[in-house]
Tab-separated table of C-alpha atoms and ligand atoms in Angstrom:
chain	number	residue	atom	x	y	z
A	1	MET	CA	66.334	107.259	66.232
A	2	ASP	CA	67.693	110.233	68.474
A	3	HIS	CA	70.987	109.560	69.478
A	4	ILE	CA	72.278	111.100	72.955
A	5	TRP	CA	75.309	110.830	73.848
A	6	SER	CA	76.133	109.281	76.871
A	7	PRO	CA	79.387	107.266	77.215
A	8	TRP	CA	78.707	107.586	80.605
A	9	ARG	CA	76.349	105.086	80.816
A	10	TYR	CA	79.373	102.544	80.103
A	11	GLN	CA	80.233	100.896	83.648
A	12	TYR	CA	84.156	101.800	83.322
A	13	VAL	CA	86.205	101.462	86.614
A	14	THR	CA	83.005	101.737	88.420
A	15	ARG	CA	82.545	98.421	90.252
A	16	ALA	CA	83.035	98.992	93.872
A	17	ALA	CA	86.676	99.006	95.054
A	18	PRO	CA	87.722	95.909	96.865
A	19	SER	CA	88.123	97.798	99.741
A	20	GLY	CA	84.603	99.125	99.487
A	21	GLY	CA	86.349	102.326	99.078
A	22	CYS	CA	86.569	104.863	96.340
A	23	VAL	CA	88.113	103.885	92.818
A	24	PHE	CA	89.548	107.068	92.043
A	25	CYS	CA	91.196	107.133	95.874
A	26	ASP	CA	92.015	103.908	95.277
A	27	LYS	CA	93.929	104.777	91.673
A	28	ALA	CA	95.700	107.607	93.058
A	29	ALA	CA	97.169	105.729	95.889
A	30	ALA	CA	98.293	102.968	93.605
A	31	LYS	CA	101.659	102.554	93.267
A	32	ASP	CA	102.260	100.703	89.865
A	33	ASP	CA	100.728	103.373	87.609
A	34	ALA	CA	100.971	100.919	84.603
A	35	GLU	CA	98.547	98.529	86.729
A	36	ALA	CA	96.184	101.536	87.296
A	37	LEU	CA	96.401	102.601	84.066
A	38	ILE	CA	97.644	106.194	85.062
A	39	VAL	CA	99.587	108.153	82.195
A	40	HIS	CA	100.185	110.994	83.594
A	41	ARG	CA	100.349	112.325	87.318
A	42	ALA	CA	100.083	116.088	88.175
A	43	LYS	CA	100.140	118.321	91.345
A	44	HIS	CA	96.588	118.117	92.016
A	45	ASN	CA	95.076	115.388	89.416
A	46	TYR	CA	96.322	112.650	87.372
A	47	ILE	CA	95.023	111.450	84.232
A	48	VAL	CA	93.780	107.684	83.694
A	49	LEU	CA	92.835	105.433	80.731
A	50	ASN	CA	89.074	104.485	80.974
A	51	LEU	CA	89.015	100.954	81.568
A	52	TYR	CA	86.084	100.291	79.175
A	53	PRO	CA	86.635	103.252	76.549
A	54	TYR	CA	84.027	104.537	74.397
A	55	THR	CA	86.357	105.320	71.912
A	56	ASN	CA	90.142	104.555	71.456
A	57	GLY	CA	91.929	107.099	73.599
A	58	HIS	CA	89.336	107.716	76.213
A	59	VAL	CA	90.926	109.471	79.689
A	60	MET	CA	89.777	111.063	82.620
A	61	VAL	CA	91.378	113.835	84.572
A	62	VAL	CA	90.893	113.094	88.513
A	63	PRO	CA	91.528	115.210	91.357
A	64	TYR	CA	93.529	113.557	94.305
A	65	GLN	CA	90.950	115.091	96.345
A	66	HIS	CA	87.915	113.419	96.886
A	67	VAL	CA	85.004	115.884	96.204
A	68	ASP	CA	81.903	115.583	94.425
A	69	SER	CA	81.331	118.993	93.047
A	70	LEU	CA	83.781	121.298	90.916
A	71	THR	CA	82.557	123.825	93.892
A	72	ALA	CA	83.857	121.894	96.724
A	73	ALA	CA	87.388	121.307	94.569
A	74	ASP	CA	90.059	123.742	95.637
A	75	ALA	CA	90.655	126.388	93.334
A	76	GLU	CA	94.389	125.562	92.397
A	77	THR	CA	92.814	121.816	91.801
A	78	ALA	CA	90.111	123.105	89.124
A	79	ALA	CA	92.338	125.262	87.743
A	80	GLU	CA	94.481	122.466	87.111
A	81	MET	CA	92.325	119.959	85.639
A	82	MET	CA	91.573	122.612	82.901
A	83	ASP	CA	95.152	123.168	82.352
A	84	LEU	CA	95.307	119.307	82.009
A	85	ALA	CA	92.005	119.485	80.029
A	86	ARG	CA	94.141	121.572	77.573
A	87	ALA	CA	97.066	119.490	77.190
A	88	THR	CA	95.088	116.348	76.860
A	89	GLU	CA	93.424	118.096	74.144
A	90	SER	CA	97.054	118.495	72.439
A	91	VAL	CA	97.967	114.949	73.096
A	92	LEU	CA	94.436	113.070	71.879
A	93	ARG	CA	95.269	115.824	68.487
A	94	GLN	CA	98.695	114.607	68.584
A	95	LEU	CA	97.852	110.608	68.768
A	96	TYR	CA	94.768	110.333	67.129
A	97	ASN	CA	94.092	113.910	64.905
A	98	PRO	CA	89.910	113.153	65.357
A	99	PRO	CA	87.740	115.383	63.668
A	100	GLY	CA	86.271	116.284	67.145
A	101	ILE	CA	87.067	115.823	70.866
A	102	ASN	CA	84.042	115.271	73.588
A	103	ILE	CA	85.061	117.298	77.097
A	104	GLY	CA	82.414	116.580	80.042
A	105	MET	CA	81.708	115.711	83.433
A	106	ASN	CA	78.617	114.387	85.196
A	107	LEU	CA	77.771	115.583	88.739
A	108	GLY	CA	75.491	112.926	90.377
A	109	ASP	CA	73.929	109.660	89.963
A	110	CYS	CA	70.849	111.097	87.583
A	111	ALA	CA	73.404	113.243	85.556
A	112	GLY	CA	74.931	109.761	84.354
A	113	ALA	CA	78.089	109.712	86.815
A	114	GLY	CA	79.367	106.458	87.312
A	115	VAL	CA	81.465	107.068	90.148
A	116	ALA	CA	79.277	110.116	91.490
A	117	GLY	CA	81.551	110.601	94.614
A	118	HIS	CA	84.609	111.817	93.284
A	119	ILE	CA	84.408	114.276	90.139
A	120	HIS	CA	85.811	113.199	87.231
A	121	LEU	CA	86.496	114.933	83.351
A	122	HIS	CA	86.193	112.757	80.505
A	123	LEU	CA	87.911	113.351	77.104
A	124	LEU	CA	87.582	111.642	74.098
A	125	PRO	CA	88.212	111.670	70.678
A	126	ARG	CA	85.420	111.279	67.955
A	127	TRP	CA	85.166	110.103	64.467
A	128	PRO	CA	81.853	110.011	62.847
A	129	GLY	CA	80.191	106.763	63.030
A	130	ASP	CA	81.747	105.478	66.066
A	131	ALA	CA	79.134	105.438	68.358
A	132	ASN	CA	77.048	103.316	65.954
A	133	PHE	CA	80.390	100.776	65.952
A	134	MET	CA	80.893	101.169	69.538
A	135	SER	CA	77.296	100.973	70.625
A	136	VAL	CA	77.798	97.191	69.181
A	137	ILE	CA	80.484	96.091	70.974
A	138	ALA	CA	81.585	98.542	73.777
A	139	GLU	CA	79.730	96.745	76.348
A	140	THR	CA	80.358	92.923	75.598
A	141	ARG	CA	84.605	93.538	74.813
A	142	VAL	CA	87.533	95.021	76.282
A	143	HIS	CA	90.541	95.106	73.937
A	144	ILE	CA	93.509	94.565	76.405
A	145	GLU	CA	95.961	94.967	73.339
A	146	ASP	CA	94.551	98.094	72.429
A	147	LEU	CA	94.574	99.447	75.903
A	148	ALA	CA	98.118	98.668	76.294
A	149	LEU	CA	99.000	100.195	73.365
A	150	THR	CA	96.867	103.370	74.113
A	151	TYR	CA	98.611	103.436	77.592
A	152	ALA	CA	102.034	103.243	75.991
A	153	ARG	CA	101.223	106.251	73.269
A	154	MET	CA	99.870	108.151	75.915
A	155	ARG	CA	102.377	107.869	78.807
A	156	GLU	CA	104.955	108.741	76.008
A	157	ALA	CA	103.063	111.704	74.716
A	158	PHE	CA	102.327	113.303	78.132
A	159	ALA	CA	106.165	113.024	79.348
A	160	ALA	CA	107.478	114.737	76.370
B	1	LIG	ZN1	87.852	109.198	96.075
Protein backbone atom coordinates (compact mmCIF):
# COMPACT_ATOMS: atom_id res chain seq x y z
CA MET A 1 0.00 0.00 0.00
CA ASP A 2 1.33 3.39 -0.91
CA HIS A 3 1.58 5.70 2.00
CA ILE A 4 1.01 9.37 1.47
CA TRP A 5 1.84 11.42 4.50
CA SER A 6 -1.16 13.58 5.21
CA PRO A 7 -1.59 14.46 8.85
CA TRP A 8 -3.61 17.40 7.63
CA ARG A 9 -6.57 15.13 7.18
CA TYR A 10 -6.82 14.82 10.93
CA GLN A 11 -9.29 17.27 12.30
CA TYR A 12 -7.06 18.95 14.84
CA VAL A 13 -8.64 22.18 15.89
CA THR A 14 -10.92 22.53 12.95
CA ARG A 15 -14.30 22.40 14.54
CA ALA A 16 -15.92 25.73 13.97
CA ALA A 17 -15.30 28.18 16.75
CA PRO A 18 -18.31 28.79 19.00
CA SER A 19 -18.55 32.30 17.66
CA GLY A 20 -18.67 30.97 14.13
CA GLY A 21 -15.41 32.81 13.60
CA CYS A 22 -11.88 31.62 12.96
CA VAL A 23 -10.41 29.14 15.43
CA PHE A 24 -6.88 30.54 14.99
CA CYS A 25 -8.02 34.13 15.53
CA ASP A 26 -9.92 32.97 18.61
CA LYS A 27 -6.80 31.27 19.96
CA ALA A 28 -4.73 34.38 19.30
CA ALA A 29 -7.18 36.35 21.44
CA ALA A 30 -7.24 33.74 24.20
CA LYS A 31 -6.64 35.07 27.70
CA ASP A 32 -5.41 31.73 29.00
CA ASP A 33 -2.51 30.45 26.91
CA ALA A 34 -2.42 27.12 28.75
CA GLU A 35 -6.06 26.48 27.97
CA ALA A 36 -5.48 27.48 24.35
CA LEU A 37 -2.35 25.26 24.27
CA ILE A 38 -0.23 28.20 23.12
CA VAL A 39 3.36 27.36 24.06
CA HIS A 40 4.97 30.54 22.78
CA ARG A 41 3.99 34.02 21.64
CA ALA A 42 6.23 36.06 19.37
CA LYS A 43 5.65 39.48 17.83
CA HIS A 44 3.75 38.40 14.69
CA ASN A 45 3.01 34.71 15.31
CA TYR A 46 2.25 32.27 18.05
CA ILE A 47 3.06 28.57 18.43
CA VAL A 48 0.30 26.21 19.48
CA LEU A 49 0.06 22.49 20.17
CA ASN A 50 -2.10 20.49 17.83
CA LEU A 51 -5.09 19.26 19.83
CA TYR A 52 -5.03 15.98 17.89
CA PRO A 53 -1.31 15.47 17.34
CA TYR A 54 -0.07 13.23 14.58
CA THR A 55 2.92 12.56 16.81
CA ASN A 56 3.98 13.88 20.22
CA GLY A 57 5.37 17.36 19.77
CA HIS A 58 3.16 18.28 16.80
CA VAL A 59 2.89 22.08 16.84
CA MET A 60 1.79 24.83 14.49
CA VAL A 61 3.22 28.29 13.88
CA VAL A 62 0.26 30.61 13.34
CA PRO A 63 0.32 34.30 12.38
CA TYR A 64 -1.87 36.73 14.30
CA GLN A 65 -2.80 38.11 10.91
CA HIS A 66 -5.84 36.36 9.39
CA VAL A 67 -4.62 35.56 5.87
CA ASP A 68 -5.19 32.60 3.57
CA SER A 69 -1.85 32.72 1.72
CA LEU A 70 1.79 33.38 2.38
CA THR A 71 1.71 36.09 -0.24
CA ALA A 72 -0.99 37.94 1.66
CA ALA A 73 0.99 37.86 4.90
CA ASP A 74 3.15 40.83 5.89
CA ALA A 75 6.82 40.33 5.03
CA GLU A 76 7.68 40.62 8.73
CA THR A 77 5.09 37.97 9.60
CA ALA A 78 6.33 35.54 6.95
CA ALA A 79 9.95 36.08 7.96
CA GLU A 80 9.13 35.49 11.60
CA MET A 81 7.29 32.27 10.71
CA MET A 82 10.56 30.92 9.33
CA ASP A 83 12.50 32.15 12.38
CA LEU A 84 10.02 30.34 14.60
CA ALA A 85 10.19 27.22 12.43
CA ARG A 86 13.93 27.20 13.04
CA ALA A 87 13.45 27.71 16.78
CA THR A 88 10.83 24.96 16.85
CA GLU A 89 13.10 22.57 14.98
CA SER A 90 15.68 23.19 17.69
CA VAL A 91 13.14 22.66 20.49
CA LEU A 92 11.86 19.44 18.93
CA ARG A 93 15.39 18.08 18.66
CA GLN A 94 16.11 19.08 22.24
CA LEU A 95 12.95 17.53 23.68
CA TYR A 96 12.40 14.49 21.47
CA ASN A 97 15.60 13.88 19.54
CA PRO A 98 13.58 12.55 16.58
CA PRO A 99 15.33 10.99 13.58
CA GLY A 100 13.12 13.10 11.29
CA ILE A 101 10.93 16.21 11.28
CA ASN A 102 8.13 17.24 8.92
CA ILE A 103 7.57 20.93 8.27
CA GLY A 104 4.67 21.85 6.02
CA MET A 105 1.83 24.10 5.10
CA ASN A 106 -1.36 23.48 3.13
CA LEU A 107 -2.96 26.35 1.29
CA GLY A 108 -6.59 25.76 0.35
CA ASP A 109 -9.14 23.03 1.06
CA CYS A 110 -8.05 20.78 -1.78
CA ALA A 111 -4.48 20.85 -0.46
CA GLY A 112 -5.77 19.48 2.83
CA ALA A 113 -5.92 22.62 4.93
CA GLY A 114 -8.06 22.07 8.01
CA VAL A 115 -8.55 25.81 8.44
CA ALA A 116 -8.19 27.17 4.94
CA GLY A 117 -8.85 30.81 5.80
CA HIS A 118 -5.91 31.21 8.18
CA ILE A 119 -2.47 29.89 7.26
CA HIS A 120 -0.50 27.77 9.71
CA LEU A 121 2.80 25.93 9.51
CA HIS A 122 2.94 22.39 10.90
CA LEU A 123 6.06 20.99 12.52
CA LEU A 124 6.19 17.48 13.88
CA PRO A 125 8.82 15.02 14.90
CA ARG A 126 8.83 11.70 13.04
CA TRP A 127 9.95 8.22 13.95
CA PRO A 128 10.11 5.11 11.82
CA GLY A 129 6.75 3.36 11.99
CA ASP A 130 4.87 6.20 13.66
CA ALA A 131 2.37 6.47 10.81
CA ASN A 132 1.28 2.87 11.26
CA PHE A 133 0.87 3.38 14.95
CA MET A 134 -1.02 6.63 14.63
CA SER A 135 -3.31 5.47 11.86
CA VAL A 136 -4.74 3.00 14.34
CA ILE A 137 -5.37 5.32 17.24
CA ALA A 138 -4.98 8.92 16.16
CA GLU A 139 -8.58 9.57 15.30
CA THR A 140 -10.10 7.64 18.13
CA ARG A 141 -8.24 8.84 21.18
CA VAL A 142 -6.81 11.97 22.66
CA HIS A 143 -4.20 11.50 25.33
CA ILE A 144 -4.86 14.44 27.56
CA GLU A 145 -2.02 13.59 29.94
CA ASP A 146 0.42 13.41 27.07
CA LEU A 147 -0.79 16.75 25.77
CA ALA A 148 -0.41 18.40 29.18
CA LEU A 149 3.09 17.02 29.54
CA THR A 150 3.98 18.09 26.01
CA TYR A 151 2.65 21.55 26.78
CA ALA A 152 4.72 21.92 29.94
CA ARG A 153 7.91 20.73 28.26
CA MET A 154 7.42 22.90 25.19
CA ARG A 155 6.52 25.99 27.14
CA GLU A 156 9.66 25.66 29.22
CA ALA A 157 11.86 24.97 26.19
CA PHE A 158 10.63 28.03 24.31
CA ALA A 159 11.07 30.21 27.39
CA ALA A 160 14.69 29.10 27.81
ZN1 LIG B 1 -8.14 33.75 11.57
